[in-house]
Amino acid sequence: MWNLQEIEERMKKIMLVFGTRPEAIKMAPLVKEFQKYSEKFQTIICVTGQHREMLDQVLHIFEIVPDYDLDIMKQGQDLYDVTTRVLLGMRDVLKETQPNVVLVHGDTTTSTTAALAAFYQHISVGHVEAGLRTHNIYSPWPEEMNRQLTGRIATYHFAPTPLSKQNLLAESVNEKRIVVTGNTVIDALYMVVDKIKKNEVLDVELSSTLKQSGYDIKRLSSGKKMVLITGHRRENFGYGFISMCKAIKALTEKYPNVDFVYPMHLNPNVRQPIHEVFGNDLSNLGNMFFIEPLEYLSFVYLMEKSTIVLTDSGGIQEEAPGLGKPVLVMRDTTERPEALEAGTVKLVGTDYGKIIAETSKLIENEVYYEKMSKAVNPYGDGLACSRIVHFLNQES
Ligand code: UD1
Ligand code: UDP
């Protein structure tokens, strides 16, 4: 018989590190998957707290309690603040825990810095959502470079699609270390969609949560259309955001019978141009609804009820096509061309005229709308997490 210490020594220690809202959403189902195999893996969760409230919303929804919380967020932090605080915080956590593998996600400064911290202690890194590329290091900025750097450090590459695998092969990554898994965001999406569908009470609860947040979903019961908007990209700050906000304002005036709902990111750089264009008081703007960031369940519920999604978000570009929602991407480049090819996503940049023209076309032209709103899921089948766990179980 093995004693407890021997059992623990035979288990693989996996540390999952994340810090922002999208990483948390995409790592949450992976945490749950590892925790199913507690005889094989010791799962350690370390959050950096690069985001605070927006991270905590996700931890709460998925009932995840971190083992370590670096709690690094400062109002108005810059890239140097985040990088140095994560690096120093991870040094101590890694020294104490000595995991066999550190898993990081995507392209944030949390993920690249945590990967670097692990590398400094000779700890293997697994990169979840590996291999996406625009090949333009300033778009998205700094995320494209973050993802490339993490790819250089990583030993294991969990690529969401065959195209992301191809990108890694083109950079001479060893094929044996790449697994095409699908994107874990689809695992998360299916988890919450399933939860909402199975629970009629939850439907009522979410509708009431949304009402308290400032948008009454009952407004849509007469068949009214709704455009869901989000934006937060650093490379769009300043002129890009002003242009986006002006286009949205023009659309609200052009279509008084369509609702526009914008759950705002907490970054002050995002809020400032909104106030500049819409004024200081964002309440009572008729068909324009600015609301606070929604927790994931309410956001997915709202997205499901929307007609069109207008966003610069990475994750939403992956989720919305799965729900059959046309997405206009307010960016000049995308590292996610799969949905573009499938025809459910279109790049509109931050150009005032283009945002208005493309949104108008989707509102007015039913045939065009139908063509773009077919549900496709190039990003996965909801089994990405089990593929990752299976692979790491086999690796000695
Ligand atoms: C970060 C990521 C970006 C990701 C985005 C998801 C980097 C460089 N950027 O950008 O890749 O797409 O998260 O949203 O890693 N804030 C709060 N509370 C929160 C979250 C943010 O107040 O819960 C405010 C703070 O003032 C903070 C600021 O937003 O300083 C910026 O946060 P930060 O994580 O540095 O940048 P994001 O733009 O959120
Ligand atoms: N999201 C959310 N509440 C909101 C807005 C977005 O839960 O109010 C979710 C959304 O479903 C997606 C993720 O947050 O999974 C996207 O986060 P964000 O746009 O901040 O980052 P990105 O994906 O661009 O890195």
Coordinates of C-alpha atoms and ligand atoms in Angstrom, one line a residue:
M1 CA 0.0 0.0 0.0
W2 CA 1.3 3.5 -0.8
N3 CA 1.0 6.1 1.8
L4 CA -0.4 9.6 1.0
Q5 CA 3.0 11.1 0.4
E6 CA 3.9 8.3 -2.2
I7 CA 0.6 8.8 -4.0
E8 CA 1.1 12.5 -4.2
E9 CA 4.7 12.0 -5.5
R10 CA 3.3 9.7 -8.3
M11 CA 0.7 12.3 -9.3
K12 CA 1.5 14.9 -12.0
K13 CA 1.5 18.4 -10.6
I14 CA -0.3 20.7 -13.1
M15 CA -0.4 24.4 -12.5
L16 CA -2.9 26.5 -14.5
V17 CA -2.1 30.2 -14.5
F18 CA -4.5 32.9 -15.8
G19 CA -5.4 36.5 -14.9
T20 CA -7.9 38.1 -17.3
R21 CA -11.6 37.5 -18.0
P22 CA -11.1 35.7 -21.4
E23 CA -8.3 33.5 -20.1
A24 CA -10.4 32.5 -17.0
I25 CA -13.4 31.6 -19.2
K26 CA -11.2 29.5 -21.5
M27 CA -9.3 27.8 -18.6
A28 CA -12.3 27.2 -16.4
P29 CA -13.5 24.0 -18.2
L30 CA -9.9 22.8 -18.2
V31 CA -9.6 23.2 -14.5
K32 CA -12.8 21.2 -14.1
E33 CA -11.5 18.5 -16.5
F34 CA -8.2 18.1 -14.5
Q35 CA -10.1 18.0 -11.2
K36 CA -12.1 15.0 -12.5
Y37 CA -8.8 13.0 -12.5
S38 CA -7.7 13.8 -9.0
E39 CA -6.0 10.3 -8.7
K40 CA -3.7 11.3 -11.6
F41 CA -3.2 15.0 -11.3
Q42 CA -2.7 17.5 -8.6
T43 CA -4.3 20.6 -10.0
I44 CA -2.9 23.9 -8.8
I45 CA -4.7 27.1 -9.8
C46 CA -2.7 30.3 -9.7
V47 CA -4.5 33.6 -10.8
T48 CA -2.4 36.7 -11.3
G49 CA -5.3 39.1 -10.8
Q50 CA -4.3 41.1 -13.9
H51 CA -8.1 41.7 -14.0
R52 CA -9.9 41.9 -10.7
E53 CA -13.6 42.3 -10.8
M54 CA -13.9 40.8 -14.3
L55 CA -11.8 37.8 -13.2
D56 CA -13.7 37.3 -10.0
Q57 CA -17.0 37.2 -12.0
V58 CA -15.7 34.2 -13.9
L59 CA -14.3 32.4 -10.8
H60 CA -17.6 32.8 -9.1
I61 CA -19.7 31.5 -12.1
F62 CA -17.5 28.4 -12.5
E63 CA -17.0 28.0 -8.7
I64 CA -13.3 28.0 -8.9
V65 CA -11.2 28.8 -5.8
P66 CA -7.6 29.7 -6.7
D67 CA -4.7 28.2 -4.6
Y68 CA -2.6 31.3 -5.3
D69 CA -3.7 34.9 -6.2
L70 CA -1.0 37.4 -7.0
D71 CA -3.6 40.2 -6.9
I72 CA -1.5 42.4 -9.1
M73 CA -4.1 44.7 -10.7
K74 CA -3.6 48.5 -10.4
Q75 CA -5.9 51.1 -11.9
G76 CA -4.4 52.3 -15.2
Q77 CA -1.6 49.7 -15.2
D78 CA 0.7 49.6 -18.1
L79 CA 2.5 46.7 -19.7
Y80 CA 5.6 47.1 -17.6
D81 CA 3.5 47.0 -14.4
V82 CA 1.8 43.8 -15.4
T83 CA 4.9 42.1 -16.7
T84 CA 7.1 42.9 -13.6
R85 CA 4.4 42.1 -11.1
V86 CA 3.5 38.8 -12.7
L87 CA 7.2 37.8 -13.1
L88 CA 8.1 38.4 -9.5
G89 CA 4.9 36.9 -8.1
M90 CA 5.4 33.7 -10.2
R91 CA 9.0 33.3 -9.1
D92 CA 7.9 32.7 -5.5
V93 CA 4.8 30.6 -6.3
L94 CA 6.8 28.3 -8.7
K95 CA 9.7 27.9 -6.2
E96 CA 7.2 26.8 -3.5
T97 CA 5.1 24.5 -5.7
Q98 CA 7.5 23.1 -8.3
P99 CA 4.8 21.8 -10.7
N100 CA 5.7 19.4 -13.5
V101 CA 3.9 21.5 -16.1
V102 CA 2.6 25.1 -16.1
L103 CA -0.4 25.7 -18.4
V104 CA -0.9 29.2 -19.8
H105 CA -3.5 30.5 -22.1
G106 CA -3.5 32.6 -25.3
D107 CA -1.8 35.9 -25.7
T108 CA -2.1 38.1 -22.6
T109 CA 0.8 39.5 -20.7
T110 CA -0.1 37.2 -17.8
S111 CA 0.4 34.2 -20.0
T112 CA 3.7 35.2 -21.6
T113 CA 5.2 36.3 -18.3
A114 CA 4.0 33.2 -16.4
A115 CA 5.6 31.1 -19.2
L116 CA 8.8 33.0 -18.9
A117 CA 8.8 32.6 -15.1
A118 CA 8.4 28.8 -15.5
F119 CA 11.2 28.7 -18.1
Y120 CA 13.5 30.4 -15.7
Q121 CA 13.0 27.5 -13.3
H122 CA 13.3 24.8 -16.0
I123 CA 9.6 24.0 -15.7
S124 CA 7.8 22.8 -18.9
V125 CA 5.1 25.0 -20.3
G126 CA 1.9 24.0 -22.1
H127 CA 0.4 26.6 -24.3
V128 CA -3.4 26.4 -24.6
E129 CA -4.7 28.2 -27.7
A130 CA -1.4 28.1 -29.4
G131 CA -0.5 29.0 -33.0
L132 CA -2.9 31.8 -33.9
R133 CA -1.1 34.4 -35.9
T134 CA -1.7 37.7 -37.7
H135 CA 2.1 38.0 -38.4
N136 CA 1.8 41.7 -37.6
I137 CA 3.4 42.3 -34.3
Y138 CA 1.5 45.6 -33.8
S139 CA -2.0 44.1 -34.5
P140 CA -3.3 43.0 -32.1
W141 CA -0.8 44.8 -29.8
P142 CA 0.9 43.4 -27.8
E143 CA -1.0 40.2 -28.1
E144 CA 0.5 38.9 -31.4
M145 CA 4.0 39.1 -30.0
N146 CA 2.9 37.8 -26.6
R147 CA 1.5 34.7 -28.3
Q148 CA 4.6 34.2 -30.5
L149 CA 6.9 34.5 -27.4
T150 CA 4.9 32.0 -25.4
G151 CA 5.1 29.6 -28.4
R152 CA 8.9 29.8 -28.4
I153 CA 9.0 29.0 -24.7
A154 CA 6.4 26.2 -24.7
T155 CA 7.1 22.5 -24.8
Y156 CA 3.5 21.5 -25.5
H157 CA 1.3 23.4 -28.0
F158 CA -2.5 22.9 -27.8
A159 CA -3.6 24.3 -31.2
P160 CA -7.3 25.0 -31.6
T161 CA -7.5 24.4 -35.3
P162 CA -5.6 22.7 -38.1
L163 CA -4.6 26.2 -39.4
S164 CA -3.0 27.1 -36.0
K165 CA -1.1 23.8 -36.2
Q166 CA 0.1 24.8 -39.7
N167 CA 1.3 28.1 -38.3
L168 CA 3.4 26.3 -35.7
L169 CA 4.8 23.8 -38.1
A170 CA 5.9 26.8 -40.3
E171 CA 7.9 28.0 -37.3
S172 CA 9.6 24.5 -37.0
V173 CA 7.8 23.5 -33.9
N174 CA 8.1 19.7 -33.4
E175 CA 4.9 18.1 -34.7
K176 CA 4.9 15.5 -31.9
R177 CA 4.4 18.4 -29.4
I178 CA 1.4 19.9 -31.2
V179 CA -2.1 18.6 -30.5
V180 CA -5.1 20.0 -32.4
T181 CA -7.8 20.2 -29.7
G182 CA -10.4 22.7 -30.7
N183 CA -10.8 25.9 -28.6
T184 CA -11.7 25.4 -24.9
V185 CA -14.0 28.4 -25.3
I186 CA -16.5 26.1 -27.0
D187 CA -16.3 23.8 -24.0
A188 CA -17.1 26.7 -21.8
L189 CA -19.9 27.9 -24.1
Y190 CA -21.5 24.5 -24.3
M191 CA -21.3 24.2 -20.5
V192 CA -23.3 27.4 -20.0
V193 CA -25.7 27.0 -22.9
D194 CA -26.6 23.6 -21.6
K195 CA -27.1 25.0 -18.1
I196 CA -29.4 27.7 -19.4
K197 CA -31.4 25.3 -21.6
K198 CA -31.9 22.8 -18.8
N199 CA -33.1 25.2 -16.2
E200 CA -36.2 27.3 -16.8
V201 CA -35.8 29.1 -13.5
L202 CA -32.3 30.2 -14.6
D203 CA -33.9 31.7 -17.8
V204 CA -36.1 33.9 -15.6
E205 CA -33.2 34.7 -13.2
L206 CA -30.9 35.8 -16.1
S207 CA -33.6 38.0 -17.6
S208 CA -34.1 39.7 -14.2
T209 CA -30.3 40.0 -13.8
L210 CA -30.1 41.7 -17.1
K211 CA -32.9 44.0 -16.2
Q212 CA -31.1 45.0 -13.1
S213 CA -27.9 45.6 -15.1
G214 CA -29.9 48.1 -17.3
Y215 CA -31.3 46.2 -20.2
D216 CA -34.8 44.6 -20.2
I217 CA -34.8 41.7 -22.6
K218 CA -38.6 41.9 -22.8
R219 CA -38.0 44.8 -25.2
L220 CA -37.2 42.1 -27.8
S221 CA -40.4 40.2 -27.4
S222 CA -42.1 42.0 -30.3
G223 CA -39.3 40.9 -32.7
K224 CA -37.2 44.1 -32.2
K225 CA -33.6 43.7 -33.4
M226 CA -30.6 44.1 -31.1
V227 CA -27.0 44.9 -31.8
L228 CA -24.6 43.7 -29.1
I229 CA -21.4 45.7 -28.8
T230 CA -18.1 45.2 -27.0
G231 CA -14.6 46.9 -27.4
H232 CA -11.4 47.1 -25.6
R233 CA -8.3 46.6 -27.9
R234 CA -5.3 48.7 -27.0
E235 CA -4.4 49.4 -30.6
N236 CA -7.8 51.0 -31.0
F237 CA -7.4 53.5 -28.1
G238 CA -7.7 57.1 -29.1
Y239 CA -8.8 57.8 -32.7
G240 CA -10.1 54.3 -33.4
F241 CA -12.4 54.2 -30.4
I242 CA -13.8 57.7 -31.1
S243 CA -14.5 56.6 -34.7
M244 CA -16.2 53.4 -33.4
C245 CA -18.3 55.4 -30.9
K246 CA -19.4 58.0 -33.5
A247 CA -20.4 55.2 -35.9
I248 CA -22.5 53.5 -33.1
K249 CA -24.1 56.9 -32.3
A250 CA -25.0 57.4 -35.9
L251 CA -26.5 53.9 -36.1
T252 CA -28.7 54.5 -33.0
E253 CA -30.1 57.6 -34.8
K254 CA -30.5 55.9 -38.1
Y255 CA -32.4 52.9 -36.5
P256 CA -34.5 54.2 -33.6
N257 CA -36.4 50.9 -33.6
V258 CA -33.2 48.8 -33.1
D259 CA -31.7 48.4 -29.6
F260 CA -27.9 48.8 -29.1
V261 CA -26.5 47.2 -26.0
Y262 CA -22.9 47.8 -24.9
P263 CA -21.5 46.0 -21.8
M264 CA -18.5 48.2 -21.2
H265 CA -15.0 47.0 -20.3
L266 CA -13.7 48.4 -17.1
N267 CA -10.6 49.9 -18.7
P268 CA -10.8 53.7 -18.3
N269 CA -9.3 54.1 -21.8
V270 CA -12.4 52.4 -23.2
R271 CA -14.8 54.5 -21.1
Q272 CA -13.3 57.9 -21.8
P273 CA -14.1 58.0 -25.6
I274 CA -17.6 56.7 -24.9
H275 CA -18.2 59.7 -22.6
E276 CA -16.6 62.0 -25.1
V277 CA -19.1 60.9 -27.8
F278 CA -22.2 60.1 -25.8
G279 CA -21.8 62.6 -22.9
N280 CA -21.2 62.2 -19.2
D281 CA -24.6 60.7 -18.4
L282 CA -25.0 57.3 -20.1
S283 CA -28.5 56.6 -18.8
N284 CA -31.6 57.4 -20.7
L285 CA -30.1 57.4 -24.2
G286 CA -33.2 55.9 -25.8
N287 CA -32.3 52.8 -27.8
M288 CA -28.6 52.9 -26.7
F289 CA -27.8 50.9 -23.5
F290 CA -24.4 51.2 -21.8
I291 CA -24.2 48.6 -19.0
E292 CA -21.5 47.3 -16.7
P293 CA -19.5 44.1 -17.7
L294 CA -21.8 41.1 -17.4
E295 CA -20.9 37.8 -15.8
Y296 CA -20.4 35.1 -18.4
L297 CA -23.8 33.4 -18.1
S298 CA -25.7 36.6 -18.6
F299 CA -23.4 37.7 -21.4
V300 CA -24.0 34.4 -23.3
Y301 CA -27.7 34.7 -22.7
L302 CA -27.7 38.2 -24.1
M303 CA -25.5 37.2 -27.1
E304 CA -28.0 34.4 -27.8
K305 CA -30.8 37.0 -28.0
S306 CA -28.9 39.4 -30.1
T307 CA -29.3 40.0 -33.9
I308 CA -25.8 41.2 -34.7
V309 CA -22.5 41.3 -32.8
L310 CA -20.2 44.3 -33.2
T311 CA -16.9 43.7 -31.4
D312 CA -13.1 43.8 -31.3
S313 CA -13.0 40.8 -28.9
G314 CA -11.1 37.7 -29.7
G315 CA -13.2 35.3 -27.7
I316 CA -16.5 36.7 -28.9
Q317 CA -15.4 36.1 -32.5
E318 CA -15.2 32.4 -31.6
E319 CA -18.4 32.1 -29.6
A320 CA -20.8 34.1 -31.7
P321 CA -20.5 32.0 -34.9
G322 CA -21.4 28.9 -32.8
L323 CA -24.6 30.7 -31.8
G324 CA -25.3 31.6 -35.4
K325 CA -24.8 35.4 -34.9
P326 CA -23.1 37.5 -37.6
V327 CA -20.0 39.2 -36.2
L328 CA -18.6 42.5 -37.5
V329 CA -15.1 42.7 -36.2
M330 CA -13.8 46.2 -35.4
R331 CA -10.2 45.4 -36.1
D332 CA -8.0 45.6 -39.2
T333 CA -6.5 42.1 -38.8
T334 CA -7.6 38.9 -37.2
E335 CA -5.7 35.9 -35.9
R336 CA -8.9 33.9 -36.3
P337 CA -9.5 33.7 -40.1
E338 CA -11.5 30.4 -39.9
A339 CA -14.9 32.1 -39.3
L340 CA -14.0 34.7 -41.9
E341 CA -13.6 31.9 -44.4
A342 CA -16.9 30.4 -43.3
G343 CA -18.6 33.7 -44.0
T344 CA -20.0 34.4 -40.5
V345 CA -17.5 37.0 -39.5
K346 CA -16.4 40.2 -41.4
L347 CA -13.6 42.7 -40.7
V348 CA -14.8 46.3 -40.6
G349 CA -11.9 47.9 -38.7
T350 CA -12.6 51.1 -36.9
D351 CA -13.7 53.0 -40.0
Y352 CA -16.8 55.1 -39.4
G353 CA -18.3 54.6 -42.8
K354 CA -17.6 50.9 -43.0
I355 CA -19.1 50.2 -39.6
I356 CA -22.3 52.0 -40.5
A357 CA -22.5 50.5 -44.0
E358 CA -22.0 46.9 -42.9
T359 CA -24.3 47.1 -39.8
S360 CA -27.0 48.7 -42.0
K361 CA -26.7 46.0 -44.6
L362 CA -27.2 43.3 -41.9
I363 CA -30.2 45.2 -40.4
E364 CA -31.9 45.9 -43.7
N365 CA -31.0 43.0 -46.1
E366 CA -32.6 39.8 -44.9
V367 CA -31.0 37.6 -47.6
Y368 CA -27.6 38.9 -46.7
Y369 CA -28.4 38.5 -43.0
E370 CA -29.5 34.9 -43.4
K371 CA -26.3 34.0 -45.3
M372 CA -24.1 35.4 -42.6
S373 CA -26.1 34.0 -39.7
K374 CA -25.7 30.3 -40.4
A375 CA -24.3 28.6 -37.3
V376 CA -20.8 27.2 -37.9
N377 CA -18.3 26.1 -35.4
P378 CA -14.8 26.1 -36.8
Y379 CA -13.4 26.5 -33.3
G380 CA -14.3 23.2 -31.7
D381 CA -16.7 20.5 -30.6
G382 CA -16.6 21.1 -26.9
L383 CA -14.1 18.3 -26.2
A384 CA -10.9 20.4 -26.3
C385 CA -10.2 20.1 -22.5
S386 CA -10.5 16.3 -22.5
R387 CA -8.0 16.2 -25.4
I388 CA -5.5 18.3 -23.4
V389 CA -5.9 16.2 -20.3
H390 CA -5.6 13.0 -22.3
F391 CA -2.4 14.2 -23.9
L392 CA -0.7 15.3 -20.7
N393 CA -1.7 12.0 -19.0
Q394 CA 0.2 10.1 -21.6
E395 CA 3.3 12.4 -21.5
S396 CA 5.6 11.1 -18.7
Ligands
UD1_1 C1 -6.2 42.6 -21.2 C2 -5.2 41.8 -22.1 C3 -5.9 41.6 -23.5 C4 -7.3 40.9 -23.3 C5 -8.1 41.7 -22.4 C6 -9.4 41.0 -22.1 C7 -2.8 42.2 -22.1 C8 -1.7 43.1 -22.5 N1 -4.1 42.6 -22.4 O1 -6.4 43.9 -21.7 O2 -5.1 40.8 -24.3 O3 -7.9 40.8 -24.6 O4 -7.4 41.9 -21.1 O5 -10.4 41.9 -21.5 O6 -2.6 41.2 -21.4 N2 -9.8 47.0 -15.1 C9 -10.5 47.0 -13.9 N3 -11.1 45.8 -13.4 C10 -11.0 44.7 -14.1 C11 -10.3 44.6 -15.3 C12 -9.7 45.8 -15.8 O7 -10.6 48.0 -13.3 O8 -11.5 43.6 -13.7 C13 -9.2 48.2 -15.6 C14 -8.0 48.7 -14.7 O9 -7.9 50.1 -14.7 C15 -6.8 48.1 -15.5 C16 -7.3 48.4 -16.9 O10 -8.7 48.0 -16.9 O11 -5.6 48.8 -15.2 C17 -6.5 47.6 -18.0 O12 -6.5 46.2 -17.7 P1 -5.3 45.3 -18.5 O13 -5.5 43.9 -18.1 O14 -4.0 45.9 -18.3 O15 -5.7 45.5 -20.0 P2 -6.9 45.1 -20.8 O16 -7.2 46.1 -21.8 O17 -8.0 44.6 -20.0
UDP2 N1 -17.8 38.5 -21.8 C1 -18.4 38.5 -20.6 N2 -19.1 39.6 -20.2 C2 -19.1 40.7 -20.9 C3 -18.4 40.8 -22.1 C4 -17.7 39.6 -22.6 O1 -18.4 37.4 -19.9 O2 -19.7 41.7 -20.4 C5 -17.0 37.3 -22.3 C6 -17.3 36.8 -23.7 O3 -18.3 35.9 -23.8 C7 -15.9 36.2 -24.1 C8 -14.9 36.9 -23.2 O4 -15.7 37.6 -22.2 O5 -15.9 34.8 -23.7 C9 -14.2 37.9 -24.1 O6 -13.4 38.8 -23.3 P1 -12.8 40.1 -23.8 O7 -13.5 40.6 -25.0 O8 -12.6 41.0 -22.7 O9 -11.3 39.6 -24.3 P2 -10.7 38.9 -25.6 O10 -11.5 37.7 -25.9 O11 -10.8 40.0 -26.7 O12 -9.3 38.6 -25.2

